[in-house]
PDB file of C-alpha atoms in Angstrom:
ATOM      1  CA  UNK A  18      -2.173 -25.129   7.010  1.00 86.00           C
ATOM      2  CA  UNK A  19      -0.654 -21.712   7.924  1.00 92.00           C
ATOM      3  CA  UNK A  20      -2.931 -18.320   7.701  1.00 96.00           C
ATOM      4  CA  UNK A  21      -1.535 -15.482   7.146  1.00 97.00           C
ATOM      5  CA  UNK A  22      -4.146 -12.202   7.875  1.00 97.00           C
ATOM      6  CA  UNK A  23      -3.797  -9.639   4.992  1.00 98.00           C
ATOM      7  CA  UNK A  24      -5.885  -6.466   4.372  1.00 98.00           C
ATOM      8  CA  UNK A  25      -8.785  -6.651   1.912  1.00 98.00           C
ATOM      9  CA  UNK A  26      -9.810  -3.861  -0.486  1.00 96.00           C
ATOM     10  CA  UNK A  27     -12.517  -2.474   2.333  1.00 96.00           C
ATOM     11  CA  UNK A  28      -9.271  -2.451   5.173  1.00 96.00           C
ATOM     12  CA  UNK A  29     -10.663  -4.973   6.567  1.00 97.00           C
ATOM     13  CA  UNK A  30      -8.471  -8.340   7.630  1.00 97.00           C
ATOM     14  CA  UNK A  31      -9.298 -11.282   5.996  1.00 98.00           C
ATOM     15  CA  UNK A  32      -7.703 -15.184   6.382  1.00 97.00           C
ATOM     16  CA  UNK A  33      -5.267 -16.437   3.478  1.00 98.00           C
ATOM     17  CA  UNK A  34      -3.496 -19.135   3.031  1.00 97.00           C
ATOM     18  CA  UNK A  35      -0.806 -16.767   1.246  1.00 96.00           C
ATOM     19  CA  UNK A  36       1.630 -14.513   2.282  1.00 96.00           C
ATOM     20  CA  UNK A  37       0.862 -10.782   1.320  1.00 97.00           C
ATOM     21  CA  UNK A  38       3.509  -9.493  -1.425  1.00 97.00           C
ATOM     22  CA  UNK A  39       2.894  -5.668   0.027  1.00 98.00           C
ATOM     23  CA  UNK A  40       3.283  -4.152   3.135  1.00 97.00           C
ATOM     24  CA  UNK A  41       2.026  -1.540   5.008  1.00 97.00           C
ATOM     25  CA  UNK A  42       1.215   0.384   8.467  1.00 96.00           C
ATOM     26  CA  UNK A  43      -2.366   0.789   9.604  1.00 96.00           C
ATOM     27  CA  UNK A  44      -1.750   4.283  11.614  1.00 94.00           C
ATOM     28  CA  UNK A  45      -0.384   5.877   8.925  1.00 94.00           C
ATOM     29  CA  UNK A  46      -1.964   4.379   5.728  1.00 96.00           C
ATOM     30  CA  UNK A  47       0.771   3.643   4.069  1.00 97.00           C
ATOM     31  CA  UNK A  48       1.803   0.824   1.911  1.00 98.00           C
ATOM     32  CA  UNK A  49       5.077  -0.333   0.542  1.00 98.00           C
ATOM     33  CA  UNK A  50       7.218  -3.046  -0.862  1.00 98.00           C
ATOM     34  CA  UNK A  51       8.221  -6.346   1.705  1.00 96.00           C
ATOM     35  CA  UNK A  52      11.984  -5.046   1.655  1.00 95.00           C
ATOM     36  CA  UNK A  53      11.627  -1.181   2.259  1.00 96.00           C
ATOM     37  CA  UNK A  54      14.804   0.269   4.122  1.00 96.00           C
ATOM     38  CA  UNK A  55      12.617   2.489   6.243  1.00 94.00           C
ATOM     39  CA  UNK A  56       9.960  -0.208   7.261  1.00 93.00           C
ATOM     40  CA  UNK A  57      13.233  -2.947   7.523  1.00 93.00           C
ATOM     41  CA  UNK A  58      14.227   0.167  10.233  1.00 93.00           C
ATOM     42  CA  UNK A  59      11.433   0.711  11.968  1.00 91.00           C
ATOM     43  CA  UNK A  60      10.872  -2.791  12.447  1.00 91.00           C
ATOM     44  CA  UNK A  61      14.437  -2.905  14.058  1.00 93.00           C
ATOM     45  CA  UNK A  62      13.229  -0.407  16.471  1.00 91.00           C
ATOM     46  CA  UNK A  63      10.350  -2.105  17.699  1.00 86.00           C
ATOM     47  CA  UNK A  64       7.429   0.631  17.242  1.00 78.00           C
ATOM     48  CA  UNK A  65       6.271  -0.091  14.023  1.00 83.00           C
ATOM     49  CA  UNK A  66       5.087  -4.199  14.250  1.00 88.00           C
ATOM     50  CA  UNK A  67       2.419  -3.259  15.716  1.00 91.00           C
ATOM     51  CA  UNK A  68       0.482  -1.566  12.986  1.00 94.00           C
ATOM     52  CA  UNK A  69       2.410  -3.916  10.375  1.00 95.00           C
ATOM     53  CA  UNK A  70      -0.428  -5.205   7.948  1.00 97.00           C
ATOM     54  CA  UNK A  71      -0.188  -7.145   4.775  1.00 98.00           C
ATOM     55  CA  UNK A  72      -1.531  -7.069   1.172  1.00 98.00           C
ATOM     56  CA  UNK A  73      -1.976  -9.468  -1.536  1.00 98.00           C
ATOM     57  CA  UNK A  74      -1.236  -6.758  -4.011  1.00 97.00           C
ATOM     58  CA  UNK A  75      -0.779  -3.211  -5.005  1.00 96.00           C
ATOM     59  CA  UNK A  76      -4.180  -2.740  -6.095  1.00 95.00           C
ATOM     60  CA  UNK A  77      -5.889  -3.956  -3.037  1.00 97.00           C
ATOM     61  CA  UNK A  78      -3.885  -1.301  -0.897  1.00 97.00           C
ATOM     62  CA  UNK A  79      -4.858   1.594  -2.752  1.00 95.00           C
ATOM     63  CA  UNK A  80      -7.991   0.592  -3.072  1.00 95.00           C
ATOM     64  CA  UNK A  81      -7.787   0.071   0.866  1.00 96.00           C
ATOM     65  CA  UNK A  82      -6.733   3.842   1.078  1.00 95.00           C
ATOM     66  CA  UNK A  83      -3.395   3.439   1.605  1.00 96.00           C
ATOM     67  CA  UNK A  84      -0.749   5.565   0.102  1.00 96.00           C
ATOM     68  CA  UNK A  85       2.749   4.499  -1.783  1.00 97.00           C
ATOM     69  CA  UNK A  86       5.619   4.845   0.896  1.00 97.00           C
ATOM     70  CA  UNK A  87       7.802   8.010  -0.235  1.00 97.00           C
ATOM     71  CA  UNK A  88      11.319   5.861   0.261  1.00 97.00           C
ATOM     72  CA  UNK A  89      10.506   2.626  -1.763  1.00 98.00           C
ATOM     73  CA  UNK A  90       8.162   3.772  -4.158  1.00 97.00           C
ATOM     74  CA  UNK A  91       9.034   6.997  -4.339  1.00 96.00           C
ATOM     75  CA  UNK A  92       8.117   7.707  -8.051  1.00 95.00           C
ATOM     76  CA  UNK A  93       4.540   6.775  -6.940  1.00 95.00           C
ATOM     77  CA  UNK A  94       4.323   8.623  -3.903  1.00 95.00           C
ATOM     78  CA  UNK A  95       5.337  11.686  -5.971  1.00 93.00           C
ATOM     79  CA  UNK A  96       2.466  11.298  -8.444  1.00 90.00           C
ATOM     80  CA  UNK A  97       0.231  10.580  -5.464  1.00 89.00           C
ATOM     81  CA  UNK A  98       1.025  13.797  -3.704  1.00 89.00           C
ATOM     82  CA  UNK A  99       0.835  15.535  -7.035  1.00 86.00           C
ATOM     83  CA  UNK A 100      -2.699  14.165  -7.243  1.00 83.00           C
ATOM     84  CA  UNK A 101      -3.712  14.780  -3.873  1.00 76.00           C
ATOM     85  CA  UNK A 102      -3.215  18.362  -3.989  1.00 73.00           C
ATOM     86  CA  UNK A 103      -4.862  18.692  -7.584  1.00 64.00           C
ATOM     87  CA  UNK A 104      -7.546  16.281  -6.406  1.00 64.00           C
ATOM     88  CA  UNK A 105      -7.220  14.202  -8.970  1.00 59.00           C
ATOM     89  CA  UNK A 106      -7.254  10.408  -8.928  1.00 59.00           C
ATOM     90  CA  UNK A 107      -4.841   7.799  -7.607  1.00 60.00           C
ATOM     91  CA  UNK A 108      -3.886   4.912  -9.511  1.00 61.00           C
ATOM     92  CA  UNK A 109      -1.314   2.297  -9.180  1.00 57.00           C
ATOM     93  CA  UNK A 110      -1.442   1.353 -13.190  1.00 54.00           C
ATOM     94  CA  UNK A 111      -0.990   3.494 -15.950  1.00 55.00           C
ATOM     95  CA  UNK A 112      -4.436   3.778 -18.211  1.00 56.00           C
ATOM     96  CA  UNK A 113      -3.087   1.671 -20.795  1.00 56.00           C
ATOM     97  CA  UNK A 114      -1.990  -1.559 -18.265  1.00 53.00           C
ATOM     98  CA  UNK A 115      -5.365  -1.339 -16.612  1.00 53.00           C
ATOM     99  CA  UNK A 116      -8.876  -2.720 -17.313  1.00 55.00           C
ATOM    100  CA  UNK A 117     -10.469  -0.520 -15.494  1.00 57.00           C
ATOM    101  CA  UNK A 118     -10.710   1.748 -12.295  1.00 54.00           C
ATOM    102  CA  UNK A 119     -10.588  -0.832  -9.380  1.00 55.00           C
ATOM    103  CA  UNK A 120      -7.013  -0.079  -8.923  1.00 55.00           C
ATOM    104  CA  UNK A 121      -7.887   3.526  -8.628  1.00 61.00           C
ATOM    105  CA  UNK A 122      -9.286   6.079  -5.352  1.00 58.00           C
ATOM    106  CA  UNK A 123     -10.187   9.662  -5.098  1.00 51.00           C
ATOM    107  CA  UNK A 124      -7.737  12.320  -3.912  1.00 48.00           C
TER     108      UNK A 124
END
């Protein structure tokens, strides 16, 4: 069976037998969706597979702490800068769609 190596919620890699549904770049900390134009283009240029890594979910990259990508999820990378520079915290789900803070991080 096929393993695919995604990041966990302490950035560490970890063995799955399913493909990650987020993606991201180590260097930078940043995570995104699978189809985002400016990963799709920096993968065409070669210098960004490299430092490709892969999530399960949203959750697990934040709490990984990565960042939402400012061209595909740039509603959430808003609210994340916002955040930052309040230093308040980051979370991917709205209080009322979450059970609790595990999908959260500090500043």
């Amino acid at each position: 069976m096929k393993q695919y190596e995604l990041i966990g919620t302490d950035g560490r890699p970890y063995p799955s037998p399913a493909k990650g549904l987020w993606g991201g770049h180590r260097g930078n900390k940043i995570y995104g969706l699978m189809e985002c134009p400016a990963a799709t283009r920096a993968i065409a240029l070669g210098s960004y597979v490299k430092s490709r890594v892969f999530f399960a979910d949203e959750s697990t990259a934040i709490a990984a702490g990565y960042r939402p990508c400012g061209v595909c999820l740039r509603e959430k990378y808003l609210i994340w800068k916002h955040e930052r520079r309040e230093g308040g915290i980051y979370c991917a789900l709205p209080p009322d769609r979450r059970a609790d803070n595990s999908s959260c991080r500090i500043g």
